[in-house]
Short mmCIF file of C-alpha atoms (C1' of nucleotides) in Angstrom, two decimals:
data_model
loop_
_atom_site.label_atom_id
_atom_site.label_comp_id
_atom_site.label_asym_id
_atom_site.label_seq_id
_atom_site.Cartn_x
_atom_site.Cartn_y
_atom_site.Cartn_z
CA MET A 22 107.89 10.74 63.58
CA ARG A 23 109.50 13.76 65.50
CA GLU A 24 112.68 15.75 64.39
CA ALA A 25 115.57 15.84 66.19
CA GLY A 26 115.33 18.00 69.44
CA THR A 27 112.13 17.32 69.66
CA LYS A 28 109.79 16.24 72.75
CA ALA A 29 108.19 13.26 72.54
CA PRO A 30 104.91 12.27 69.71
CA ARG A 31 102.23 15.06 69.99
CA HIS A 32 100.19 11.77 68.41
CA ALA A 33 101.87 8.23 69.80
CA GLY A 34 98.75 6.40 71.16
CA THR A 35 96.75 7.22 67.86
CA LYS A 36 94.93 5.32 65.84
CA GLY A 37 95.45 5.55 62.06
CA LYS A 38 93.36 3.43 59.17
CA ARG A 39 94.86 0.34 58.41
CA LEU A 40 97.19 0.33 55.00
CA PRO A 41 95.48 -1.61 52.25
CA ARG A 42 97.13 -3.87 49.63
CA SER A 43 97.42 -1.36 46.73
CA PHE A 44 100.00 0.34 48.93
CA PHE A 45 101.99 -2.80 49.66
CA ALA A 46 101.88 -3.53 46.32
CA ALA A 47 103.88 -0.13 44.94
CA GLY A 48 107.32 -2.66 44.51
CA PRO A 49 110.35 -2.55 46.68
CA GLU A 50 112.44 0.81 45.80
CA ALA A 51 109.24 3.20 46.45
CA LEU A 52 107.16 1.35 49.35
CA ALA A 53 110.83 0.68 51.35
CA PRO A 54 111.07 4.80 50.79
CA ALA A 55 106.71 4.86 51.65
CA LEU A 56 106.98 2.66 54.63
CA LEU A 57 108.93 5.54 56.50
CA GLY A 58 106.86 7.64 59.59
CA GLN A 59 104.22 4.70 59.01
CA ARG A 60 103.10 2.38 62.05
CA LEU A 61 103.91 -0.98 62.65
CA VAL A 62 101.30 -2.58 65.21
CA ARG A 63 101.98 -6.05 66.59
CA ILE A 64 98.98 -7.13 69.35
CA LEU A 65 99.73 -9.75 72.18
CA PRO A 66 97.75 -13.10 72.81
CA ASP A 67 97.26 -10.65 76.49
CA GLY A 68 95.49 -7.79 74.79
CA THR A 69 98.58 -5.65 74.59
CA ARG A 70 98.85 -3.56 71.65
CA LEU A 71 102.58 -2.33 70.75
CA ALA A 72 103.50 -0.19 68.22
CA GLY A 73 106.62 2.19 66.22
CA LEU A 74 106.95 4.34 63.77
CA ILE A 75 109.25 3.72 60.71
CA VAL A 76 112.01 4.81 60.49
CA GLU A 77 114.30 2.75 58.76
CA THR A 78 113.99 0.64 56.33
CA GLU A 79 115.42 -1.36 53.30
CA ALA A 80 114.65 -2.79 49.71
CA TYR A 81 115.53 -6.63 48.14
CA LEU A 82 114.48 -6.12 45.32
CA GLY A 83 114.71 -10.04 44.68
CA VAL A 84 115.53 -13.22 42.35
CA GLU A 85 118.84 -10.64 40.31
CA ASP A 86 119.48 -8.94 44.10
CA ARG A 87 122.79 -10.81 45.92
CA ALA A 88 121.75 -9.65 49.01
CA ALA A 89 117.95 -10.84 48.92
CA HIS A 90 116.99 -14.12 50.24
CA SER A 91 114.77 -15.06 46.84
CA PHE A 92 118.37 -14.48 44.99
CA GLY A 93 118.66 -16.48 41.77
CA GLY A 94 115.00 -17.26 42.17
CA ARG A 95 115.27 -19.90 45.02
CA ARG A 96 112.23 -20.86 45.91
CA THR A 97 113.35 -23.17 49.59
CA GLN A 98 111.47 -23.19 52.80
CA ARG A 99 112.34 -20.54 54.81
CA VAL A 100 111.04 -17.54 51.81
CA LYS A 101 108.44 -19.03 50.74
CA SER A 102 106.69 -16.08 52.33
CA MET A 103 108.16 -13.84 49.55
CA TYR A 104 106.51 -15.22 47.53
CA GLN A 105 102.80 -15.03 48.04
CA ARG A 106 100.95 -11.20 47.86
CA PRO A 107 101.83 -8.34 48.09
CA GLY A 108 101.24 -7.21 52.13
CA THR A 109 102.81 -10.61 53.55
CA ALA A 110 105.17 -10.69 56.04
CA TYR A 111 108.15 -12.73 55.43
CA VAL A 112 110.00 -13.30 59.17
CA TYR A 113 112.85 -15.26 59.35
CA PHE A 114 115.34 -16.57 61.35
CA THR A 115 119.48 -15.75 61.20
CA TYR A 116 122.79 -15.70 63.86
CA GLY A 117 121.16 -18.81 65.89
CA MET A 118 119.04 -16.28 67.71
CA HIS A 119 117.05 -13.21 65.93
CA TYR A 120 113.59 -12.78 63.98
CA CYS A 121 114.12 -9.78 61.35
CA PHE A 122 110.34 -8.99 59.19
CA ASN A 123 109.91 -8.19 56.26
CA VAL A 124 107.05 -6.56 54.29
CA VAL A 125 105.96 -8.34 50.63
CA CYS A 126 105.60 -5.95 48.09
CA GLY A 127 104.90 -7.68 44.71
CA ALA A 128 102.86 -9.92 42.54
CA VAL A 129 103.14 -13.19 43.42
CA ASP A 130 105.39 -15.70 42.58
CA GLU A 131 108.01 -11.81 42.36
CA PRO A 132 109.69 -12.54 45.15
CA VAL A 133 110.59 -9.25 46.39
CA ALA A 134 110.66 -7.82 50.06
CA VAL A 135 110.85 -4.60 51.80
CA LEU A 136 113.37 -5.02 55.72
CA ILE A 137 111.77 -2.65 58.31
CA ARG A 138 114.46 -2.01 60.20
CA ALA A 139 113.87 -0.16 63.22
CA LEU A 140 111.13 2.07 65.43
CA GLU A 141 110.17 4.59 67.38
CA PRO A 142 108.58 3.49 70.23
CA THR A 143 105.23 5.29 70.80
CA GLU A 144 102.83 2.27 71.89
CA GLY A 145 104.27 -0.70 74.65
CA LEU A 146 106.87 0.43 75.84
CA GLU A 147 106.89 -0.63 79.44
CA ALA A 148 106.45 -4.14 77.37
CA MET A 149 108.79 -3.84 75.33
CA ARG A 150 111.72 -3.52 77.02
CA ALA A 151 110.68 -6.59 79.85
CA ALA A 152 110.78 -8.04 76.22
CA ARG A 153 114.21 -7.06 75.76
CA ALA A 154 115.86 -7.29 78.84
CA GLY A 155 115.56 -10.67 78.80
CA ARG A 156 117.30 -12.87 76.38
CA PRO A 157 117.21 -13.48 72.70
CA GLY A 158 115.67 -15.17 70.38
CA LYS A 159 115.40 -18.64 70.35
CA GLY A 160 117.58 -19.97 72.53
CA GLY A 161 119.40 -16.96 73.64
CA MET A 162 123.13 -16.01 74.51
CA VAL A 163 124.28 -18.28 77.25
CA ALA A 164 123.98 -18.22 81.29
CA ALA A 165 126.59 -15.56 81.02
CA ARG A 166 125.21 -12.57 79.13
CA ARG A 167 122.01 -12.88 79.59
CA ASP A 168 120.49 -10.63 82.27
CA PRO A 169 117.17 -9.70 82.76
CA ALA A 170 117.90 -6.65 84.94
CA ARG A 171 120.09 -4.69 81.77
CA VAL A 172 118.53 -1.69 81.09
CA VAL A 173 117.53 -0.79 77.19
CA ARG A 174 117.28 3.17 76.90
CA ASP A 175 114.11 3.51 74.72
CA GLY A 176 116.47 4.77 71.89
CA GLU A 177 117.89 1.09 71.63
CA LEU A 178 114.84 -0.21 72.23
CA CYS A 179 113.46 -1.01 68.36
CA SER A 180 116.67 -0.17 66.85
CA GLY A 181 117.80 -2.69 64.67
CA PRO A 182 116.21 -5.68 62.48
CA ALA A 183 116.48 -7.97 65.27
CA LYS A 184 116.01 -5.75 68.38
CA LEU A 185 111.96 -4.82 66.89
CA CYS A 186 110.88 -7.76 66.72
CA ARG A 187 112.57 -9.35 70.22
CA ALA A 188 110.18 -6.03 71.48
CA MET A 189 106.70 -6.29 69.48
CA SER A 190 107.28 -10.58 70.07
CA ILE A 191 107.45 -11.19 65.84
CA ASP A 192 108.80 -14.46 65.75
CA ARG A 193 108.74 -17.20 63.04
CA SER A 194 104.58 -17.36 63.98
CA LEU A 195 103.50 -14.49 61.93
CA ASP A 196 105.51 -15.12 58.70
CA GLY A 197 103.51 -15.41 56.15
CA ALA A 198 101.06 -13.66 58.12
CA ASP A 199 98.49 -10.96 55.77
CA LEU A 200 99.31 -7.99 57.13
CA VAL A 201 96.09 -6.52 55.39
CA LYS A 202 93.71 -9.07 57.18
CA ASP A 203 95.49 -10.20 60.31
CA ASP A 204 94.48 -9.18 63.89
CA ARG A 205 98.15 -10.22 65.45
CA PHE A 206 100.06 -7.68 63.25
CA PHE A 207 99.79 -4.88 60.89
CA ILE A 208 100.63 -1.57 59.70
CA GLU A 209 98.24 1.88 60.14
CA THR A 210 98.52 5.29 58.59
CA GLY A 211 101.62 6.91 60.89
CA ARG A 212 102.52 9.97 60.37
CA SER A 213 104.96 10.16 56.80
CA ALA A 214 102.59 13.09 55.53
CA ASP A 215 104.94 15.24 57.75
CA LEU A 216 107.78 14.03 56.50
CA GLU A 217 109.24 15.97 53.68
CA PRO A 218 111.81 14.56 51.46
CA ARG A 219 114.68 16.63 52.93
CA MET A 220 114.16 14.84 56.08
CA ILE A 221 114.49 11.29 53.99
CA GLY A 222 117.90 9.98 54.01
CA ARG A 223 119.24 7.37 51.32
CA ALA A 224 122.87 4.92 52.45
CA ARG A 225 123.43 1.58 51.00
CA ARG A 226 122.06 -1.78 52.89
CA ILE A 227 123.31 -3.12 55.20
CA GLY A 228 125.26 -6.31 56.92
CA VAL A 229 125.26 -7.88 52.82
CA ASP A 230 129.61 -6.49 51.85
CA TYR A 231 128.89 -10.30 50.47
CA ALA A 232 126.18 -9.02 47.90
CA GLY A 233 128.89 -7.56 45.57
CA ASP A 234 127.86 -4.59 43.16
CA TRP A 235 124.90 -4.66 45.21
CA ALA A 236 126.26 -3.80 48.49
CA ARG A 237 126.89 0.00 47.02
CA ARG A 238 123.91 0.01 45.32
CA GLU A 239 122.33 3.07 47.94
CA LEU A 240 118.65 0.77 48.77
CA ARG A 241 118.37 2.07 52.43
CA TRP A 242 115.85 4.90 53.72
CA PHE A 243 116.32 6.87 56.89
CA VAL A 244 114.51 9.20 58.26
CA ARG A 245 117.50 11.92 59.81
CA GLY A 246 117.97 12.64 62.98
CA ASN A 247 115.96 10.29 64.37
CA PRO A 248 117.78 9.50 67.66
CA ASN A 249 116.42 5.43 66.42
CA VAL A 250 117.54 4.71 63.16
CA SER A 251 120.02 1.88 63.88
CA ARG A 252 123.29 2.77 61.93
CA PRO A 253 122.87 7.20 60.90
CA PRO A 254 125.78 6.76 58.07
CA ARG A 255 128.53 9.57 59.12
"C1'" DA B 21 125.58 -36.94 56.79
"C1'" DT B 22 128.00 -33.18 56.72
"C1'" DG B 23 130.23 -28.10 56.91
"C1'" DA B 24 129.63 -22.79 55.86
"C1'" DC B 25 127.47 -18.98 57.14
"C1'" DG B 26 124.28 -15.58 58.75
"C1'" DA B 27 119.26 -8.91 55.87
"C1'" DT B 28 122.37 -9.02 64.26
"C1'" DT B 29 123.72 -8.25 69.33
"C1'" DT B 30 126.10 -7.75 72.60
"C1'" DA B 31 130.01 -6.97 74.73
"C1'" DC B 32 134.64 -6.12 74.85
"C1'" DT B 33 139.59 -4.29 73.91
"C1'" DG C 22 138.09 -1.20 66.78
"C1'" DT C 23 137.29 -7.16 67.69
"C1'" DA C 24 135.00 -11.34 68.59
"C1'" DA C 25 131.49 -15.08 70.50
"C1'" DA C 26 127.36 -16.20 71.08
"C1'" DT C 27 123.78 -20.13 68.46
"C1'" DC C 28 121.29 -22.52 65.39
"C1'" DG C 29 118.64 -23.52 61.36
"C1'" DT C 30 119.16 -23.27 55.83
"C1'" DC C 31 121.08 -24.02 51.69
"C1'" DA C 32 125.07 -26.07 49.28
"C1'" DT C 33 127.43 -29.87 48.40
"C1'" DA C 34 128.01 -35.30 48.49
#
DNA sequence: ATGACGATTTACT
DNA sequence: GTAAATCGTCATA
């Protein structure tokens, strides 16, 4: 994690300790800010290690949260991962072309989670650029709009929930993965200790205007001044 | 079986 | 700022 204005992270490439299940069991409002600065790691089938520090998260509070997929106790095929153990990955497909990734953080049958909205990329940037240059999601953009040669600036590589999934090759195959045990997908201790409270911002969640009062609640946390944050508040 | 919509991103005015 | 892309999911019938 770096403050605005400083150079590349000194500890890029550093491997941390894997976060234990007890860390993930904190519940969404505690886990969302606690995940800031932690390192999300993805090992590709060919062994390439991709990683980034988490710089933006959102809490989804479950059955009473109108913005949550589990609102009202919905227990559909799509959201089944949200009802699993803390530390489970909930990956869903949306808008016909994008994936988003959440960390489940409640007891079994308590469908709460934290959406990972942005990362500061630290390892495997080349592979990320290649993944982001092509077409998104499943079917992906029409021919007229896809541009395999398009250049994605580093600050835009993982600056959104679907962008980071694209950059890190996170798709449906990782839905339900156990982040505590899985060897392709996990979270390590990063540089959260460097984050003073004043460096953490809080704001409304993005893209949930349909959720009435729940749209107004400040359930989004982000690292102030970090260029990878998807939508820095005013 | 059908229709409306989405925890988004992108290009364009 | 607006609109298009694109299809699985969900509610309704």
